[in-house]
Amino acid sequence: MKVGDKVWIKDEDRRVYVDDDGKRHNAPIYRKKFVERFIIGETRVSWLLSTSQEIDEWHLKHADKVKKNDAHRIMFTSEDQIDKHCWAVSNHYRIADLVRSCDSFDKLKQIEEILK
């Protein structure tokens, strides 16, 4: 990542209950938590993010800071990365249940090797 790149961040406070087709949901739509931002600067330890690509004194002063160490958890560089993350979040409980109910030594050893 570098200054000028477009990224998407996961905003835990964002709650959208209506999908693109106008259908209302009872719970927030996880995929809608992701918002577009631009890297407009950096410090030694943080990326400076803004809703605008403008790099001026005001935007730099009011930019959101994301620690570079935390960036891999909340910053995404493509829609494909977001889709993969959303799939993992939506399916990890189901997959964990399948592993929990599995009693095949060979399958469990393969899963263990994959996860190492």
Backbone as CSV, one residue per row, in Angstrom:
resi,resn,N_x,N_y,N_z,CA_x,CA_y,CA_z,C_x,C_y,C_z
1,MET,0.844,-1.177,0.000,0.000,0.000,0.000,0.884,1.233,0.000
2,LYS,0.338,2.272,-0.607,1.097,3.520,-0.678,0.125,4.699,-0.731
3,VAL,0.663,5.880,-0.534,-0.153,7.092,-0.594,-0.783,7.197,-1.980
4,GLY,-2.071,7.484,-2.025,-2.807,7.586,-3.279,-3.675,6.376,-3.569
5,ASP,-3.427,5.271,-2.893,-4.210,4.058,-3.129,-5.631,4.188,-2.592
6,LYS,-6.554,3.545,-3.283,-7.928,3.434,-2.798,-8.015,2.147,-1.998
7,VAL,-8.610,2.229,-0.819,-8.796,1.060,0.033,-10.215,1.069,0.570
8,TRP,-10.609,-0.037,1.138,-11.898,-0.134,1.823,-11.595,-0.520,3.250
9,ILE,-12.278,0.130,4.182,-12.096,-0.224,5.576,-13.398,-0.775,6.130
10,LYS,-13.246,-1.642,7.115,-14.416,-2.199,7.792,-14.779,-1.236,8.922
11,ASP,-15.941,-0.636,8.807,-16.426,0.311,9.806,-17.446,-0.403,10.682
12,GLU,-17.030,-0.796,11.888,-17.897,-1.569,12.781,-19.142,-0.788,13.207
13,ASP,-19.086,0.537,13.139,-20.228,1.357,13.544,-21.277,1.508,12.444
14,ARG,-20.934,1.129,11.233,-21.852,1.276,10.103,-22.852,0.116,10.095
15,ARG,-24.127,0.476,10.082,-25.183,-0.539,10.068,-26.183,-0.208,8.966
16,VAL,-26.236,-1.069,7.963,-27.155,-0.885,6.845,-28.091,-2.094,6.837
17,TYR,-29.377,-1.832,6.822,-30.378,-2.895,6.907,-31.115,-3.135,5.594
18,VAL,-30.815,-2.341,4.556,-31.504,-2.458,3.276,-30.484,-2.853,2.217
19,ASP,-30.775,-3.933,1.477,-29.839,-4.360,0.444,-30.017,-3.547,-0.833
20,ASP,-29.236,-3.868,-1.851,-29.261,-3.100,-3.102,-30.596,-3.202,-3.830
21,ASP,-31.368,-4.246,-3.565,-32.678,-4.417,-4.200,-33.798,-3.745,-3.407
22,GLY,-33.447,-3.091,-2.299,-34.447,-2.415,-1.483,-35.095,-3.313,-0.437
23,LYS,-34.627,-4.552,-0.323,-35.194,-5.486,0.651,-34.624,-5.180,2.041
24,ARG,-35.513,-5.087,3.034,-35.118,-4.806,4.408,-34.733,-6.103,5.120
25,HIS,-33.711,-6.020,5.975,-33.244,-7.164,6.747,-33.386,-6.869,8.239
26,ASN,-33.489,-7.913,9.040,-33.616,-7.751,10.487,-32.286,-7.435,11.162
27,ALA,-31.201,-7.823,10.540,-29.864,-7.591,11.092,-29.051,-6.780,10.083
28,PRO,-28.021,-6.091,10.544,-27.183,-5.338,9.602,-26.551,-6.258,8.563
29,ILE,-26.403,-5.755,7.366,-25.775,-6.506,6.273,-24.265,-6.330,6.413
30,TYR,-23.562,-7.434,6.686,-22.120,-7.376,6.966,-21.347,-6.732,5.818
31,ARG,-21.673,-7.075,4.605,-20.953,-6.560,3.426,-21.015,-5.036,3.340
32,LYS,-22.063,-4.440,3.899,-22.240,-2.982,3.836,-21.394,-2.242,4.864
33,LYS,-20.655,-2.967,5.711,-19.776,-2.323,6.693,-18.530,-1.722,6.033
34,PHE,-18.270,-2.089,4.797,-17.045,-1.666,4.128,-17.259,-0.348,3.386
35,VAL,-16.397,0.627,3.671,-16.511,1.951,3.070,-15.204,2.303,2.362
36,GLU,-15.350,3.041,1.278,-14.200,3.421,0.467,-13.452,4.585,1.115
37,ARG,-12.131,4.480,1.133,-11.274,5.536,1.646,-10.046,5.637,0.739
38,PHE,-9.294,6.724,0.919,-8.061,6.941,0.167,-6.923,7.162,1.147
39,ILE,-5.780,6.567,0.845,-4.594,6.815,1.663,-4.021,8.148,1.211
40,ILE,-4.042,9.134,2.111,-3.561,10.469,1.737,-2.246,10.828,2.419
41,GLY,-1.754,9.937,3.264,-0.492,10.197,3.934,-0.134,9.045,4.840
42,GLU,1.025,9.153,5.454,1.440,8.125,6.391,2.389,8.712,7.419
43,THR,2.405,8.092,8.561,3.406,8.376,9.571,4.257,7.122,9.681
44,ARG,5.161,7.113,10.627,6.009,5.940,10.796,5.186,4.699,11.130
45,VAL,4.077,4.888,11.871,3.301,3.741,12.341,1.873,3.682,11.810
46,SER,1.392,4.695,11.104,-0.015,4.743,10.696,-0.196,5.165,9.246
47,TRP,-1.324,4.724,8.679,-1.797,5.241,7.408,-2.813,6.333,7.717
48,LEU,-2.833,7.393,6.920,-3.813,8.463,7.072,-4.855,8.294,5.976
49,LEU,-6.123,8.122,6.371,-7.195,7.826,5.433,-8.210,8.956,5.397
50,SER,-8.739,9.201,4.196,-9.748,10.240,4.009,-10.800,9.760,3.023
51,THR,-11.975,10.383,3.073,-13.017,10.073,2.097,-12.720,10.736,0.764
52,SER,-11.777,11.656,0.752,-11.416,12.404,-0.457,-9.973,12.107,-0.846
53,GLN,-9.688,12.206,-2.132,-8.318,12.020,-2.606,-7.470,13.271,-2.415
54,GLU,-8.094,14.369,-2.038,-7.364,15.624,-1.874,-6.358,15.507,-0.741
55,ILE,-5.148,15.948,-1.030,-4.110,15.949,-0.009,-3.779,17.409,0.286
56,ASP,-4.471,17.941,1.253,-4.205,19.305,1.679,-4.143,19.327,3.201
57,GLU,-3.821,20.475,3.755,-3.626,20.588,5.197,-4.873,20.173,5.984
58,TRP,-6.054,20.605,5.524,-7.282,20.294,6.254,-7.551,18.796,6.269
59,HIS,-7.441,18.138,5.100,-7.695,16.695,5.025,-6.662,15.906,5.825
60,LEU,-5.411,16.336,5.794,-4.386,15.647,6.574,-4.659,15.780,8.072
61,LYS,-5.119,16.963,8.486,-5.399,17.197,9.901,-6.595,16.365,10.384
62,HIS,-7.590,16.161,9.528,-8.808,15.451,9.908,-8.863,13.996,9.427
63,ALA,-7.753,13.500,8.939,-7.712,12.127,8.430,-7.833,11.115,9.573
64,ASP,-8.421,9.980,9.252,-8.468,8.867,10.199,-7.126,8.154,10.162
65,LYS,-6.660,7.724,11.320,-5.401,6.986,11.391,-5.690,5.512,11.604
66,VAL,-5.002,4.692,10.820,-5.066,3.245,10.990,-3.644,2.762,11.185
67,LYS,-3.392,2.101,12.313,-2.051,1.593,12.572,-1.674,0.578,11.497
68,LYS,-0.467,0.690,11.017,-0.012,-0.224,9.963,-0.065,-1.676,10.429
69,ASN,0.175,-1.910,11.713,0.103,-3.283,12.247,-1.314,-3.829,12.209
70,ASP,-2.328,-2.967,12.296,-3.728,-3.398,12.289,-4.344,-3.392,10.892
71,ALA,-3.660,-2.817,9.932,-4.227,-2.597,8.597,-4.701,-3.889,7.944
72,HIS,-3.987,-4.978,8.129,-4.369,-6.239,7.472,-5.725,-6.759,7.951
73,ARG,-6.175,-6.336,9.134,-7.455,-6.801,9.658,-8.630,-5.957,9.201
74,ILE,-8.402,-4.666,8.925,-9.540,-3.792,8.623,-9.434,-3.071,7.294
75,MET,-8.286,-3.138,6.615,-8.140,-2.468,5.319,-8.040,-3.500,4.208
76,PHE,-8.778,-3.263,3.137,-8.802,-4.172,1.998,-8.511,-3.371,0.734
77,THR,-7.787,-3.966,-0.192,-7.356,-3.242,-1.382,-8.176,-3.559,-2.628
78,SER,-9.134,-4.498,-2.519,-9.959,-4.812,-3.679,-11.316,-5.361,-3.240
79,GLU,-12.269,-5.290,-4.133,-13.593,-5.856,-3.878,-13.491,-7.372,-3.705
80,ASP,-12.563,-8.000,-4.420,-12.367,-9.444,-4.317,-11.926,-9.828,-2.907
81,GLN,-11.024,-9.052,-2.308,-10.598,-9.311,-0.933,-11.779,-9.201,0.028
82,ILE,-12.616,-8.201,-0.182,-13.792,-8.020,0.678,-14.733,-9.213,0.531
83,ASP,-14.979,-9.645,-0.706,-15.857,-10.792,-0.942,-15.336,-12.052,-0.246
84,LYS,-14.026,-12.284,-0.329,-13.435,-13.457,0.313,-13.547,-13.361,1.832
85,HIS,-13.311,-12.173,2.370,-13.438,-11.966,3.816,-14.883,-12.213,4.268
86,CYS,-15.834,-11.671,3.532,-17.250,-11.848,3.877,-17.651,-13.320,3.801
87,TRP,-17.144,-14.050,2.799,-17.435,-15.469,2.693,-16.895,-16.206,3.923
88,ALA,-15.649,-15.892,4.312,-15.047,-16.548,5.476,-15.848,-16.269,6.743
89,VAL,-16.261,-15.024,6.933,-17.048,-14.668,8.116,-18.392,-15.387,8.103
90,SER,-19.010,-15.492,6.931,-20.326,-16.132,6.829,-20.274,-17.653,6.979
91,ASN,-19.132,-18.253,6.704,-19.059,-19.707,6.660,-18.195,-20.367,7.726
92,HIS,-17.437,-19.611,8.509,-16.515,-20.269,9.443,-17.240,-21.049,10.534
93,TYR,-18.422,-20.614,10.974,-19.161,-21.388,11.981,-19.630,-22.728,11.414
94,ARG,-20.139,-22.695,10.185,-20.617,-23.922,9.544,-19.471,-24.915,9.359
95,ILE,-18.313,-24.401,8.926,-17.156,-25.274,8.702,-16.643,-25.819,10.035
96,ALA,-16.643,-24.989,11.072,-16.222,-25.452,12.396,-17.134,-26.569,12.883
97,ASP,-18.430,-26.453,12.628,-19.370,-27.522,13.017,-19.084,-28.817,12.258
98,LEU,-18.737,-28.701,10.977,-18.397,-29.893,10.203,-17.143,-30.566,10.759
99,VAL,-16.150,-29.757,11.135,-14.926,-30.315,11.712,-15.234,-30.965,13.054
100,ARG,-16.056,-30.301,13.859,-16.409,-30.816,15.181,-17.107,-32.177,15.089
101,SER,-17.899,-32.372,14.051,-18.632,-33.630,13.925,-17.868,-34.696,13.125
102,CYS,-16.721,-34.341,12.615,-15.929,-35.288,11.822,-15.180,-36.256,12.757
103,ASP,-15.204,-37.541,12.426,-14.460,-38.515,13.226,-13.465,-39.308,12.376
104,SER,-13.163,-38.790,11.198,-12.211,-39.441,10.301,-10.799,-38.942,10.607
105,PHE,-9.939,-39.872,11.007,-8.551,-39.532,11.312,-7.876,-38.845,10.121
106,ASP,-8.030,-39.424,8.919,-7.358,-38.895,7.736,-7.809,-37.463,7.414
107,LYS,-9.110,-37.231,7.469,-9.621,-35.888,7.180,-9.137,-34.875,8.214
108,LEU,-9.183,-35.251,9.488,-8.747,-34.334,10.539,-7.250,-34.046,10.446
109,LYS,-6.450,-35.030,10.078,-5.004,-34.801,9.890,-4.761,-33.841,8.721
110,GLN,-5.551,-33.983,7.641,-5.418,-33.072,6.503,-5.781,-31.641,6.913
111,ILE,-6.841,-31.511,7.670,-7.261,-30.180,8.139,-6.186,-29.584,9.030
112,GLU,-5.626,-30.390,9.902,-4.556,-29.919,10.784,-3.360,-29.425,9.983
113,GLU,-2.981,-30.153,8.939,-1.837,-29.766,8.103,-2.116,-28.452,7.373
114,ILE,-3.336,-28.299,6.879,-3.714,-27.077,6.161,-3.626,-25.870,7.088
115,LEU,-4.070,-26.040,8.323,-4.144,-24.917,9.252,-2.834,-24.572,9.914
116,LYS,-1.812,-25.408,9.755,-0.487,-25.103,10.354,0.171,-23.960,9.655
